[in-house]
Coordinates of N, CA and C in Angstrom, one line a residue:
X1 N 0.8 -1.2 0.0 CA 0.0 0.0 0.0 C 0.9 1.2 0.0
X2 N 0.2 2.4 -0.1 CA 0.9 3.7 -0.1 C 1.7 3.9 1.2
X3 N 1.0 3.4 2.3 CA 1.7 3.5 3.6 C 1.6 2.2 4.3
X4 N 2.7 1.8 5.0 CA 2.7 0.6 5.7 C 1.9 0.8 7.0
X5 N 1.2 -0.2 7.6 CA 0.4 -0.1 8.7 C 1.2 -0.6 10.0
X6 N 1.1 0.1 11.1 CA 1.7 -0.3 12.3 C 0.9 0.3 13.5
X7 N 1.0 -0.2 14.7 CA 0.2 0.3 15.7 C 0.9 1.0 16.8
X8 N 0.2 2.0 17.4 CA 0.7 2.8 18.5 C -0.4 3.8 18.9
X9 N -0.1 4.6 19.9 CA -1.0 5.6 20.3 C -0.4 6.9 19.7
X10 N -1.3 7.9 19.5 CA -1.0 9.2 18.9 C -1.1 10.3 19.9
X11 N -0.1 11.0 20.1 CA -0.1 12.3 20.9 C 0.2 13.4 19.9
X12 N -0.8 14.0 19.2 CA -0.5 14.8 18.1 C 0.1 16.2 18.5
X13 N 0.8 16.7 17.6 CA 1.3 18.1 17.6 C 0.9 18.7 16.3
X14 N 0.2 19.8 16.4 CA -0.4 20.4 15.2 C 0.8 20.8 14.2
X15 N 0.5 20.7 12.9 CA 1.5 21.0 11.9 C 1.9 22.4 11.9
X16 N 1.0 23.3 12.3 CA 1.3 24.7 12.4 C 2.4 25.0 13.5
X17 N 2.3 24.2 14.6 CA 3.3 24.4 15.6 C 4.7 23.9 15.1
X18 N 4.7 22.8 14.4 CA 5.9 22.3 13.8 C 6.6 23.4 12.9
X19 N 5.7 24.1 12.2 CA 6.3 25.1 11.3 C 6.8 26.3 12.0
X20 N 6.1 26.7 13.1 CA 6.5 27.9 13.8 C 7.8 27.7 14.6
X21 N 8.0 26.5 15.2 CA 9.1 26.3 16.0 C 10.3 25.6 15.3
X22 N 10.0 25.1 14.1 CA 11.0 24.3 13.4 C 11.0 22.9 14.0
X23 N 11.5 21.9 13.2 CA 11.4 20.6 13.7 C 12.4 20.2 14.8
X24 N 11.8 19.8 15.9 CA 12.6 19.2 17.0 C 11.8 17.9 17.4
X25 N 12.5 16.8 17.5 CA 11.8 15.6 17.9 C 11.2 15.7 19.2
X26 N 10.0 15.3 19.3 CA 9.2 15.4 20.6 C 9.3 14.1 21.4
X27 N 9.4 12.9 20.7 CA 9.3 11.6 21.3 C 10.5 10.8 21.3
X28 N 11.5 11.2 20.5 CA 12.7 10.4 20.3 C 13.8 10.5 21.4
X29 N 13.6 9.7 22.4 CA 14.6 9.8 23.5 C 15.7 8.7 23.3
X30 N 16.9 9.2 23.1 CA 18.0 8.2 22.9 C 18.2 7.2 24.1
X31 N 17.8 7.7 25.3 CA 18.0 6.8 26.4 C 17.0 5.6 26.4
X32 N 16.0 5.7 25.5 CA 15.0 4.6 25.4 C 15.4 3.5 24.4
X33 N 16.5 3.8 23.6 CA 16.8 2.9 22.5 C 17.1 1.4 23.0
X34 N 17.8 1.2 24.1 CA 17.9 -0.2 24.6 C 16.6 -0.8 25.0
X35 N 15.6 0.0 25.3 CA 14.2 -0.6 25.6 C 13.5 -0.5 24.3
X36 N 13.8 -1.5 23.4 CA 13.4 -1.3 22.0 C 11.9 -1.2 21.8
X37 N 11.1 -2.0 22.5 CA 9.6 -1.9 22.3 C 9.1 -0.5 22.6
X38 N 9.6 0.1 23.7 CA 9.2 1.5 24.0 C 9.7 2.5 23.0
X39 N 10.9 2.3 22.6 CA 11.5 3.2 21.6 C 10.7 3.2 20.3
X40 N 10.3 2.0 19.8 CA 9.5 1.9 18.6 C 8.2 2.5 18.8
X41 N 7.6 2.4 19.9 CA 6.3 3.1 20.2 C 6.5 4.6 20.1
X42 N 7.7 5.1 20.6 CA 7.9 6.6 20.5 C 8.2 7.0 19.1
X43 N 8.9 6.2 18.3 CA 9.2 6.6 16.9 C 7.9 6.6 16.1
X44 N 6.9 5.7 16.4 CA 5.7 5.8 15.7 C 4.9 7.1 16.0
X45 N 5.0 7.5 17.2 CA 4.3 8.8 17.5 C 5.0 10.0 16.7
X46 N 6.3 9.9 16.6 CA 7.0 10.9 15.8 C 6.6 10.9 14.3
X47 N 6.4 9.7 13.8 CA 6.0 9.6 12.4 C 4.6 10.1 12.2
X48 N 3.8 10.0 13.2 CA 2.4 10.5 13.1 C 2.4 12.0 13.2
X49 N 3.4 12.6 13.8 CA 3.6 14.1 13.7 C 3.8 14.5 12.3
X50 N 4.6 13.7 11.5 CA 4.8 13.9 10.1 C 3.5 13.9 9.3
X51 N 2.6 12.9 9.7 CA 1.3 12.8 9.0 C 0.5 14.1 9.3
X52 N 0.5 14.6 10.5 CA -0.3 15.8 10.8 C 0.2 17.0 10.0
X53 N 1.6 17.0 9.8 CA 2.1 18.1 9.1 C 1.7 18.1 7.6
X54 N 1.7 16.9 7.1 CA 1.2 16.7 5.7 C -0.2 17.2 5.6
X55 N -1.1 16.9 6.5 CA -2.5 17.4 6.5 C -2.5 18.9 6.5
X56 N -1.7 19.5 7.3 CA -1.6 21.0 7.4 C -1.1 21.6 6.1
X57 N -0.1 21.0 5.5 CA 0.4 21.4 4.2 C -0.7 21.3 3.1
X58 N -1.5 20.2 3.1 CA -2.5 20.1 2.1 C -3.6 21.2 2.3
X59 N -3.9 21.4 3.6 CA -4.9 22.5 3.9 C -4.4 23.8 3.3
X60 N -3.2 24.1 3.5 CA -2.6 25.4 3.1 C -2.6 25.5 1.5
X61 N -2.2 24.3 0.9 CA -2.2 24.3 -0.6 C -3.5 24.5 -1.1
X62 N -4.5 23.9 -0.5 CA -5.9 24.0 -1.0 C -6.3 25.5 -0.9
X63 N -6.0 26.1 0.2 CA -6.4 27.5 0.4 C -5.7 28.4 -0.7
X64 N -4.5 28.1 -1.0 CA -3.8 28.9 -2.0 C -4.4 28.8 -3.4
X65 N -4.8 27.5 -3.7 CA -5.3 27.3 -5.0 C -6.8 27.8 -5.2
X66 N -7.5 27.9 -4.0 CA -8.9 28.3 -4.1 C -9.1 29.8 -4.2
X67 N -8.0 30.5 -4.1 CA -8.1 32.0 -4.1 C -8.2 32.7 -5.4
X68 N -8.0 31.9 -6.5 CA -8.1 32.5 -7.9 C -7.2 33.6 -8.1
X69 N -5.9 33.4 -7.8 CA -4.9 34.4 -8.1 C -4.5 35.3 -7.0
X70 N -5.3 35.4 -6.0 CA -4.9 36.2 -4.9 C -3.6 35.7 -4.2
X71 N -2.7 36.6 -3.9 CA -1.4 36.2 -3.4 C -1.4 36.1 -1.9
X72 N -0.7 35.1 -1.4 CA -0.4 35.0 0.0 C 1.0 34.4 0.1
X73 N 2.0 35.3 0.0 CA 3.4 34.8 0.0 C 3.8 34.2 1.4
X74 N 3.2 34.7 2.4 CA 3.5 34.1 3.8 C 3.1 32.7 3.8
X75 N 1.9 32.4 3.3 CA 1.3 31.0 3.4 C 2.2 30.1 2.5
X76 N 2.5 30.6 1.3 CA 3.4 29.9 0.4 C 4.7 29.5 1.1
X77 N 5.3 30.5 1.8 CA 6.6 30.2 2.5 C 6.4 29.2 3.6
X78 N 5.3 29.2 4.3 CA 5.0 28.2 5.3 C 5.0 26.8 4.7
X79 N 4.4 26.7 3.5 CA 4.4 25.3 2.9 C 5.8 24.9 2.6
X80 N 6.6 25.8 2.0 CA 8.0 25.4 1.7 C 8.8 25.1 3.0
X81 N 8.6 25.9 4.0 CA 9.4 25.6 5.2 C 8.9 24.3 5.9
X82 N 7.6 24.0 5.8 CA 7.2 22.8 6.4 C 7.8 21.6 5.7
X83 N 7.9 21.7 4.3 CA 8.6 20.6 3.6 C 10.0 20.4 4.0
X84 N 10.7 21.5 4.3 CA 12.1 21.4 4.7 C 12.1 20.7 6.1
X85 N 11.2 21.0 7.0 CA 11.1 20.4 8.3 C 10.8 18.9 8.2
X86 N 10.0 18.5 7.2 CA 9.7 17.1 7.0 C 10.9 16.3 6.5
X87 N 11.8 17.0 5.7 CA 13.0 16.3 5.4 C 13.8 16.0 6.6
X88 N 13.9 17.0 7.5 CA 14.7 16.8 8.7 C 14.1 15.7 9.6
X89 N 12.7 15.7 9.7 CA 12.0 14.8 10.5 C 12.3 13.3 10.0
X90 N 12.2 13.2 8.7 CA 12.4 11.8 8.1 C 13.9 11.3 8.4
X91 N 14.8 12.2 8.2 CA 16.2 11.8 8.5 C 16.4 11.5 10.0
X92 N 15.9 12.3 10.8 CA 16.1 12.1 12.3 C 15.4 10.8 12.7
X93 N 14.2 10.6 12.3 CA 13.5 9.4 12.6 C 14.2 8.1 12.1
X94 N 14.7 8.2 10.9 CA 15.4 7.1 10.3 C 16.7 6.7 11.0
X95 N 17.4 7.8 11.5 CA 18.6 7.5 12.3 C 18.3 6.9 13.6
X96 N 17.2 7.3 14.2 CA 16.8 6.8 15.5 C 16.4 5.3 15.3
X97 N 15.5 5.0 14.3 CA 15.1 3.6 14.1 C 16.3 2.8 13.8
X98 N 17.3 3.3 13.0 CA 18.5 2.6 12.6 C 19.2 2.1 13.9
X99 N 19.3 3.0 14.9 CA 20.0 2.7 16.1 C 19.2 1.6 16.9
X100 N 17.9 1.7 16.9 CA 17.1 0.7 17.5 C 17.3 -0.7 16.8
X101 N 17.4 -0.7 15.5 CA 17.6 -2.0 14.8 C 19.0 -2.6 15.1
X102 N 19.9 -1.8 15.6 CA 21.2 -2.4 16.0 C 21.1 -3.2 17.3
X103 N 20.0 -3.0 18.0 CA 19.8 -3.8 19.2 C 19.3 -5.2 18.8
X104 N 19.4 -6.1 19.7 CA 18.9 -7.5 19.5 C 17.3 -7.4 19.7
X105 N 16.6 -7.6 18.5 CA 15.2 -7.4 18.6 C 14.5 -8.7 18.2
X106 N 13.3 -8.9 18.8 CA 12.4 -10.0 18.3 C 12.1 -9.7 16.9
X107 N 11.8 -10.8 16.1 CA 11.5 -10.6 14.7 C 10.3 -9.7 14.4
X108 N 9.3 -9.8 15.2 CA 8.1 -9.0 15.1 C 8.4 -7.5 15.2
X109 N 9.2 -7.2 16.2 CA 9.6 -5.8 16.4 C 10.5 -5.3 15.3
X110 N 11.4 -6.2 14.8 CA 12.2 -5.8 13.7 C 11.4 -5.4 12.5
X111 N 10.4 -6.3 12.2 CA 9.5 -6.0 11.1 C 8.8 -4.7 11.2
X112 N 8.3 -4.4 12.4 CA 7.6 -3.2 12.7 C 8.5 -2.0 12.5
X113 N 9.8 -2.1 13.0 CA 10.7 -1.0 12.8 C 11.0 -0.7 11.4
X114 N 11.1 -1.7 10.6 CA 11.4 -1.5 9.1 C 10.2 -0.9 8.4
X115 N 9.0 -1.3 8.9 CA 7.8 -0.6 8.4 C 7.8 0.9 8.7
X116 N 8.2 1.2 9.9 CA 8.2 2.6 10.2 C 9.2 3.4 9.4
X117 N 10.3 2.8 9.0 CA 11.2 3.5 8.0 C 10.5 3.8 6.7
X118 N 9.6 2.9 6.3 CA 8.9 3.2 5.0 C 7.8 4.2 5.3
X119 N 7.2 4.2 6.4 CA 6.1 5.2 6.7 C 6.7 6.6 6.7
X120 N 7.9 6.8 7.4 CA 8.5 8.1 7.4 C 8.9 8.5 6.0
X121 N 9.4 7.6 5.2 CA 9.7 7.9 3.9 C 8.5 8.3 3.0
X122 N 7.4 7.6 3.2 CA 6.2 7.9 2.5 C 5.6 9.3 2.8
X123 N 5.6 9.6 4.1 CA 5.1 10.9 4.5 C 6.0 12.1 4.0
X124 N 7.3 11.8 4.0 CA 8.2 12.8 3.5 C 8.0 13.0 2.0
X125 N 7.7 11.9 1.3 CA 7.4 12.0 -0.2 C 6.1 12.8 -0.4
X126 N 5.1 12.6 0.5 CA 3.9 13.4 0.3 C 4.2 14.9 0.4
X127 N 5.0 15.2 1.4 CA 5.4 16.6 1.5 C 6.1 17.2 0.3
X128 N 6.9 16.3 -0.4 CA 7.6 16.7 -1.6 C 6.5 17.0 -2.7
X129 N 5.5 16.1 -2.8 CA 4.5 16.3 -3.8 C 3.7 17.6 -3.6
X130 N 3.4 17.9 -2.4 CA 2.7 19.1 -2.1 C 3.6 20.3 -2.4
X131 N 4.8 20.3 -2.1 CA 5.8 21.4 -2.5 C 5.8 21.5 -4.0
X132 N 5.9 20.4 -4.7 CA 6.0 20.5 -6.2 C 4.7 21.0 -6.8
X133 N 3.6 20.6 -6.2 CA 2.3 21.1 -6.7 C 2.3 22.6 -6.6
X134 N 2.7 23.1 -5.4 CA 2.7 24.6 -5.2 C 3.7 25.3 -6.2
X135 N 4.8 24.7 -6.4 CA 5.8 25.3 -7.4 C 5.2 25.3 -8.8
X136 N 4.5 24.3 -9.2 CA 3.8 24.3 -10.5 C 2.8 25.4 -10.6
X137 N 2.0 25.5 -9.5 CA 1.0 26.6 -9.5 C 1.6 28.0 -9.6
X138 N 2.7 28.2 -8.9 CA 3.4 29.4 -8.9 C 3.9 29.8 -10.3
X139 N 4.4 28.7 -11.0 CA 4.9 29.0 -12.4 C 3.7 29.4 -13.3
X140 N 2.5 28.8 -13.1 CA 1.4 29.2 -13.9 C 1.0 30.7 -13.6
X141 N 1.0 31.0 -12.4 CA 0.6 32.3 -11.9 C 1.7 33.4 -12.4
X142 N 2.9 33.0 -12.2 CA 4.0 33.9 -12.6 C 4.0 34.2 -14.1
X143 N 3.5 33.3 -14.9 CA 3.4 33.5 -16.3 C 2.1 34.2 -16.7
X144 N 1.5 34.8 -15.7 CA 0.2 35.6 -15.9 C -0.9 34.7 -16.5
X145 N -0.8 33.4 -16.2 CA -1.9 32.5 -16.5 C -2.7 32.1 -15.3
X146 N -3.8 31.4 -15.5 CA -4.5 31.0 -14.3 C -5.3 29.7 -14.7
X147 N -5.7 29.0 -13.6 CA -6.5 27.8 -13.9 C -7.9 28.2 -14.3
X148 N -8.5 27.4 -15.2 CA -9.9 27.6 -15.5 C -10.7 27.2 -14.3
X149 N -11.9 27.6 -14.2 CA -12.8 27.2 -13.1 C -12.9 25.7 -13.0
X150 N -13.1 25.1 -14.2 CA -13.2 23.6 -14.2 C -12.0 22.9 -13.7
X151 N -10.8 23.4 -14.2 CA -9.6 22.8 -13.8 C -9.3 23.0 -12.3
X152 N -9.7 24.2 -11.8 CA -9.5 24.4 -10.4 C -10.4 23.5 -9.5
X153 N -11.6 23.3 -9.9 CA -12.5 22.5 -9.2 C -12.0 21.0 -9.2
X154 N -11.4 20.6 -10.3 CA -10.9 19.2 -10.4 C -9.7 19.1 -9.4
X155 N -8.8 20.1 -9.4 CA -7.7 20.0 -8.5 C -8.1 20.1 -7.1
X156 N -9.0 20.9 -6.7 CA -9.5 21.0 -5.4 C -10.2 19.7 -4.9
X157 N -10.9 19.1 -5.9 CA -11.5 17.8 -5.6 C -10.5 16.8 -5.3
X158 N -9.4 16.8 -6.1 CA -8.4 15.8 -5.9 C -7.7 16.0 -4.5
X159 N -7.4 17.3 -4.2 CA -6.8 17.6 -2.9 C -7.7 17.1 -1.7
X160 N -9.0 17.3 -1.9 CA -9.9 16.9 -0.8 C -9.9 15.4 -0.6
X161 N -9.8 14.6 -1.7 CA -9.8 13.2 -1.6 C -8.4 12.7 -1.0
X162 N -7.4 13.4 -1.4 CA -6.1 13.0 -0.8 C -6.1 13.3 0.7
X163 N -6.7 14.5 1.1 CA -6.7 14.8 2.5 C -7.5 13.8 3.3
X164 N -8.7 13.3 2.8 CA -9.5 12.3 3.5 C -8.7 11.0 3.6
X165 N -8.0 10.7 2.5 CA -7.2 9.5 2.5 C -6.1 9.5 3.6
X166 N -5.4 10.6 3.7 CA -4.4 10.8 4.7 C -5.0 10.7 6.1
X167 N -6.1 11.3 6.3 CA -6.8 11.2 7.6 C -7.1 9.7 8.0
X168 N -7.5 9.0 7.0 CA -7.8 7.5 7.2 C -6.5 6.8 7.6
X169 N -5.5 7.1 6.8 CA -4.2 6.4 7.0 C -3.7 6.7 8.4
X170 N -3.7 7.9 8.8 CA -3.3 8.3 10.2 C -4.1 7.6 11.2
X171 N -5.4 7.5 11.0 CA -6.3 6.8 11.9 C -5.9 5.3 12.0
X172 N -5.6 4.7 10.9 CA -5.2 3.3 10.9 C -3.9 3.1 11.7
X173 N -2.9 4.0 11.5 CA -1.7 3.9 12.1 C -1.8 4.2 13.6
X174 N -2.7 5.1 14.0 CA -2.9 5.4 15.4 C -3.4 4.2 16.2
X175 N -4.3 3.5 15.6 CA -4.9 2.4 16.4 C -4.3 1.0 16.0
X176 N -3.3 1.1 15.1 CA -2.7 -0.2 14.7 C -3.6 -1.1 13.9
X177 N -4.4 -0.6 13.1 CA -5.5 -1.4 12.4 C -4.9 -1.9 11.1
X178 N -4.1 -2.9 11.1 CA -3.5 -3.5 9.9 C -4.5 -4.1 9.0
X179 N -5.7 -4.4 9.6 CA -6.8 -5.0 8.8 C -7.3 -4.1 7.7
X180 N -6.9 -2.8 7.8 CA -7.4 -1.8 6.8 C -6.4 -1.6 5.7
X181 N -5.4 -2.3 5.6 CA -4.4 -2.2 4.6 C -5.0 -2.3 3.2
X182 N -5.9 -3.3 3.0 CA -6.5 -3.5 1.7 C -7.5 -2.3 1.4
X183 N -8.2 -1.8 2.4 CA -9.1 -0.7 2.2 C -8.3 0.6 1.8
X184 N -7.1 0.8 2.4 CA -6.3 1.9 2.1 C -5.7 1.8 0.7
X185 N -5.4 0.6 0.3 CA -4.8 0.4 -1.1 C -5.9 0.7 -2.1
X186 N -7.2 0.2 -1.8 CA -8.3 0.5 -2.7 C -8.6 2.0 -2.8
X187 N -8.5 2.7 -1.7 CA -8.8 4.1 -1.7 C -7.7 4.8 -2.5
X188 N -6.4 4.4 -2.4 CA -5.3 5.0 -3.1 C -5.5 4.8 -4.6
X189 N -5.9 3.6 -5.0 CA -6.1 3.3 -6.4 C -7.2 4.1 -7.0
X190 N -8.3 4.4 -6.2 CA -9.4 5.2 -6.6 C -8.9 6.6 -6.9
X191 N -8.1 7.1 -6.0 CA -7.5 8.5 -6.1 C -6.7 8.6 -7.4
X192 N -5.9 7.6 -7.6 CA -5.1 7.5 -8.9 C -6.0 7.6 -10.1
X193 N -7.0 6.8 -10.1 CA -8.0 6.8 -11.2 C -8.6 8.2 -11.4
X194 N -9.0 8.8 -10.3 CA -9.6 10.2 -10.3 C -8.6 11.2 -10.9
X195 N -7.4 11.1 -10.5 CA -6.4 12.0 -11.0 C -6.1 11.8 -12.4
X196 N -6.1 10.6 -12.9 CA -5.8 10.3 -14.3 C -7.0 10.9 -15.2
X197 N -8.2 10.7 -14.7 CA -9.4 11.2 -15.5 C -9.3 12.7 -15.5
X198 N -9.0 13.3 -14.5 CA -8.9 14.8 -14.4 C -7.8 15.3 -15.4
X199 N -6.7 14.6 -15.4 CA -5.6 15.0 -16.3 C -6.0 14.8 -17.7
X200 N -6.6 13.7 -18.0 CA -7.1 13.5 -19.4 C -8.1 14.5 -19.9
X201 N -9.0 14.8 -19.0 CA -10.0 15.8 -19.3 C -9.4 17.2 -19.6
X202 N -8.4 17.5 -18.8 CA -7.7 18.8 -18.9 C -6.9 18.8 -20.3
X203 N -6.3 17.7 -20.6 CA -5.5 17.7 -21.9 C -6.5 17.8 -23.0
X204 N -7.6 17.2 -22.9 CA -8.6 17.3 -24.0 C -9.1 18.7 -24.2
X205 N -9.3 19.4 -23.1 CA -9.7 20.8 -23.1 C -8.7 21.7 -23.8
X206 N -7.4 21.4 -23.5 CA -6.3 22.1 -24.1 C -6.3 21.8 -25.6
X207 N -6.5 20.6 -26.0 CA -6.4 20.2 -27.4 C -7.6 20.9 -28.2
X208 N -8.7 21.0 -27.6 CA -9.9 21.7 -28.2 C -9.6 23.1 -28.4
X209 N -9.0 23.8 -27.3 CA -8.7 25.2 -27.4 C -7.7 25.5 -28.5
X210 N -6.8 24.6 -28.7 CA -5.7 24.8 -29.6 C -6.2 24.6 -31.1
X211 N -7.2 23.9 -31.3 CA -7.7 23.6 -32.6 C -8.9 24.4 -32.9
X212 N -9.4 25.2 -32.0 CA -10.6 26.0 -32.2 C -10.3 27.2 -33.1
X213 N -11.4 27.9 -33.5 CA -11.2 29.0 -34.4 C -10.5 30.2 -33.7

Protein backbone atom coordinates (compact mmCIF):
# COMPACT_ATOMS: atom_id res chain seq x y z
CA UNK A 1 0.00 0.00 0.00
CA UNK A 2 0.92 3.66 -0.07
CA UNK A 3 1.69 3.54 3.65
CA UNK A 4 2.69 0.56 5.75
CA UNK A 5 0.42 -0.06 8.74
CA UNK A 6 1.67 -0.32 12.31
CA UNK A 7 0.19 0.25 15.74
CA UNK A 8 0.71 2.76 18.52
CA UNK A 9 -0.97 5.63 20.30
CA UNK A 10 -0.97 9.16 18.90
CA UNK A 11 -0.11 12.25 20.89
CA UNK A 12 -0.49 14.81 18.08
CA UNK A 13 1.29 18.10 17.62
CA UNK A 14 -0.36 20.43 15.15
CA UNK A 15 1.47 20.98 11.88
CA UNK A 16 1.35 24.75 12.39
CA UNK A 17 3.29 24.36 15.62
CA UNK A 18 5.93 22.34 13.79
CA UNK A 19 6.26 25.14 11.26
CA UNK A 20 6.49 27.92 13.84
CA UNK A 21 9.13 26.28 16.01
CA UNK A 22 11.02 24.31 13.40
CA UNK A 23 11.42 20.56 13.66
CA UNK A 24 12.60 19.17 16.95
CA UNK A 25 11.82 15.57 17.87
CA UNK A 26 9.21 15.36 20.60
CA UNK A 27 9.27 11.64 21.35
CA UNK A 28 12.71 10.35 20.27
CA UNK A 29 14.56 9.79 23.53
CA UNK A 30 18.01 8.21 22.91
CA UNK A 31 17.96 6.78 26.43
CA UNK A 32 15.02 4.58 25.42
CA UNK A 33 16.82 2.88 22.53
CA UNK A 34 17.92 -0.16 24.61
CA UNK A 35 14.24 -0.58 25.58
CA UNK A 36 13.39 -1.34 21.99
CA UNK A 37 9.65 -1.91 22.32
CA UNK A 38 9.19 1.47 24.03
CA UNK A 39 11.53 3.18 21.56
CA UNK A 40 9.54 1.85 18.60
CA UNK A 41 6.34 3.14 20.19
CA UNK A 42 7.94 6.57 20.50
CA UNK A 43 9.18 6.63 16.92
CA UNK A 44 5.66 5.76 15.74
CA UNK A 45 4.34 8.84 17.53
CA UNK A 46 7.01 10.94 15.82
CA UNK A 47 5.99 9.56 12.43
CA UNK A 48 2.40 10.50 13.10
CA UNK A 49 3.57 14.07 13.71
CA UNK A 50 4.79 13.94 10.11
CA UNK A 51 1.34 12.85 9.00
CA UNK A 52 -0.27 15.75 10.82
CA UNK A 53 2.13 18.15 9.09
CA UNK A 54 1.18 16.70 5.69
CA UNK A 55 -2.46 17.39 6.48
CA UNK A 56 -1.64 20.98 7.42
CA UNK A 57 0.36 21.45 4.22
CA UNK A 58 -2.53 20.08 2.15
CA UNK A 59 -4.92 22.49 3.86
CA UNK A 60 -2.60 25.41 3.06
CA UNK A 61 -2.15 24.31 -0.56
CA UNK A 62 -5.89 24.05 -1.00
CA UNK A 63 -6.38 27.53 0.41
CA UNK A 64 -3.78 28.94 -1.98
CA UNK A 65 -5.33 27.26 -5.01
CA UNK A 66 -8.87 28.27 -4.08
CA UNK A 67 -8.13 32.00 -4.05
CA UNK A 68 -8.13 32.46 -7.85
CA UNK A 69 -4.87 34.35 -8.14
CA UNK A 70 -4.92 36.24 -4.85
CA UNK A 71 -1.42 36.21 -3.43
CA UNK A 72 -0.40 34.99 0.01
CA UNK A 73 3.37 34.83 0.02
CA UNK A 74 3.51 34.13 3.76
CA UNK A 75 1.35 31.04 3.40
CA UNK A 76 3.40 29.87 0.42
CA UNK A 77 6.56 30.23 2.47
CA UNK A 78 5.00 28.24 5.30
CA UNK A 79 4.41 25.33 2.91
CA UNK A 80 8.01 25.40 1.71
CA UNK A 81 9.36 25.64 5.25
CA UNK A 82 7.16 22.77 6.37
CA UNK A 83 8.56 20.59 3.58
CA UNK A 84 12.09 21.38 4.75
CA UNK A 85 11.13 20.37 8.28
CA UNK A 86 9.68 17.13 6.95
CA UNK A 87 13.04 16.33 5.37
CA UNK A 88 14.69 16.82 8.75
CA UNK A 89 12.03 14.75 10.49
CA UNK A 90 12.43 11.83 8.10
CA UNK A 91 16.22 11.81 8.50
CA UNK A 92 16.06 12.10 12.28
CA UNK A 93 13.48 9.35 12.64
CA UNK A 94 15.38 7.06 10.27
CA UNK A 95 18.59 7.53 12.25
CA UNK A 96 16.76 6.79 15.50
CA UNK A 97 15.12 3.64 14.14
CA UNK A 98 18.45 2.59 12.64
CA UNK A 99 19.99 2.67 16.12
CA UNK A 100 17.08 0.66 17.51
CA UNK A 101 17.63 -1.97 14.79
CA UNK A 102 21.21 -2.38 16.00
CA UNK A 103 19.80 -3.82 19.20
CA UNK A 104 18.85 -7.49 19.49
CA UNK A 105 15.18 -7.41 18.55
CA UNK A 106 12.43 -10.00 18.31
CA UNK A 107 11.51 -10.61 14.68
CA UNK A 108 8.08 -9.02 15.08
CA UNK A 109 9.60 -5.82 16.45
CA UNK A 110 12.25 -5.75 13.74
CA UNK A 111 9.55 -5.99 11.06
CA UNK A 112 7.63 -3.18 12.72
CA UNK A 113 10.73 -0.97 12.84
CA UNK A 114 11.39 -1.48 9.13
CA UNK A 115 7.77 -0.64 8.36
CA UNK A 116 8.24 2.60 10.24
CA UNK A 117 11.18 3.48 8.04
CA UNK A 118 8.88 3.17 5.03
CA UNK A 119 6.15 5.17 6.72
CA UNK A 120 8.50 8.08 7.43
CA UNK A 121 9.74 7.95 3.85
CA UNK A 122 6.18 7.93 2.48
CA UNK A 123 5.09 10.94 4.53
CA UNK A 124 8.21 12.82 3.46
CA UNK A 125 7.38 11.98 -0.16
CA UNK A 126 3.86 13.36 0.32
CA UNK A 127 5.37 16.65 1.50
CA UNK A 128 7.55 16.69 -1.63
CA UNK A 129 4.47 16.26 -3.83
CA UNK A 130 2.73 19.13 -2.06
CA UNK A 131 5.76 21.38 -2.49
CA UNK A 132 6.03 20.46 -6.18
CA UNK A 133 2.33 21.12 -6.72
CA UNK A 134 2.73 24.59 -5.21
CA UNK A 135 5.79 25.26 -7.38
CA UNK A 136 3.83 24.28 -10.49
CA UNK A 137 0.98 26.57 -9.53
CA UNK A 138 3.40 29.45 -8.91
CA UNK A 139 4.85 28.95 -12.40
CA UNK A 140 1.37 29.20 -13.91
CA UNK A 141 0.63 32.33 -11.93
CA UNK A 142 4.01 33.95 -12.61
CA UNK A 143 3.38 33.47 -16.34
CA UNK A 144 0.21 35.57 -15.93
CA UNK A 145 -1.91 32.50 -16.53
CA UNK A 146 -4.54 30.98 -14.30
CA UNK A 147 -6.46 27.78 -13.88
CA UNK A 148 -9.87 27.61 -15.49
CA UNK A 149 -12.77 27.22 -13.11
CA UNK A 150 -13.24 23.63 -14.24
CA UNK A 151 -9.58 22.75 -13.78
CA UNK A 152 -9.50 24.45 -10.39
CA UNK A 153 -12.49 22.46 -9.17
CA UNK A 154 -10.88 19.24 -10.37
CA UNK A 155 -7.66 20.02 -8.54
CA UNK A 156 -9.48 21.02 -5.36
CA UNK A 157 -11.54 17.84 -5.55
CA UNK A 158 -8.36 15.80 -5.86
CA UNK A 159 -6.80 17.56 -2.87
CA UNK A 160 -9.93 16.87 -0.81
CA UNK A 161 -9.76 13.18 -1.62
CA UNK A 162 -6.06 13.03 -0.77
CA UNK A 163 -6.74 14.82 2.51
CA UNK A 164 -9.46 12.33 3.46
CA UNK A 165 -7.18 9.45 2.51
CA UNK A 166 -4.39 10.77 4.73
CA UNK A 167 -6.81 11.19 7.62
CA UNK A 168 -7.80 7.54 7.24
CA UNK A 169 -4.19 6.36 7.04
CA UNK A 170 -3.27 8.30 10.17
CA UNK A 171 -6.26 6.79 11.95
CA UNK A 172 -5.17 3.29 10.88
CA UNK A 173 -1.65 3.91 12.14
CA UNK A 174 -2.88 5.41 15.38
CA UNK A 175 -4.91 2.36 16.38
CA UNK A 176 -2.66 -0.18 14.66
CA UNK A 177 -5.45 -1.37 12.40
CA UNK A 178 -3.49 -3.47 9.92
CA UNK A 179 -6.76 -5.03 8.76
CA UNK A 180 -7.44 -1.84 6.81
CA UNK A 181 -4.39 -2.16 4.55
CA UNK A 182 -6.54 -3.46 1.70
CA UNK A 183 -9.06 -0.66 2.19
CA UNK A 184 -6.28 1.91 2.10
CA UNK A 185 -4.84 0.43 -1.08
CA UNK A 186 -8.28 0.47 -2.72
CA UNK A 187 -8.76 4.11 -1.75
CA UNK A 188 -5.30 4.96 -3.10
CA UNK A 189 -6.12 3.27 -6.41
CA UNK A 190 -9.38 5.21 -6.65
CA UNK A 191 -7.52 8.48 -6.13
CA UNK A 192 -5.06 7.53 -8.88
CA UNK A 193 -7.97 6.83 -11.22
CA UNK A 194 -9.63 10.16 -10.34
CA UNK A 195 -6.36 12.02 -10.95
CA UNK A 196 -5.82 10.35 -14.34
CA UNK A 197 -9.36 11.15 -15.47
CA UNK A 198 -8.94 14.79 -14.44
CA UNK A 199 -5.62 15.00 -16.25
CA UNK A 200 -7.06 13.46 -19.42
CA UNK A 201 -10.02 15.84 -19.32
CA UNK A 202 -7.66 18.79 -18.93
CA UNK A 203 -5.51 17.67 -21.85
CA UNK A 204 -8.64 17.27 -23.99
CA UNK A 205 -9.73 20.81 -23.14
CA UNK A 206 -6.29 22.10 -24.13
CA UNK A 207 -6.45 20.20 -27.43
CA UNK A 208 -9.87 21.66 -28.20
CA UNK A 209 -8.75 25.20 -27.40
CA UNK A 210 -5.66 24.80 -29.64
CA UNK A 211 -7.70 23.59 -32.61
CA UNK A 212 -10.60 25.99 -32.18
CA UNK A 213 -11.21 29.02 -34.40
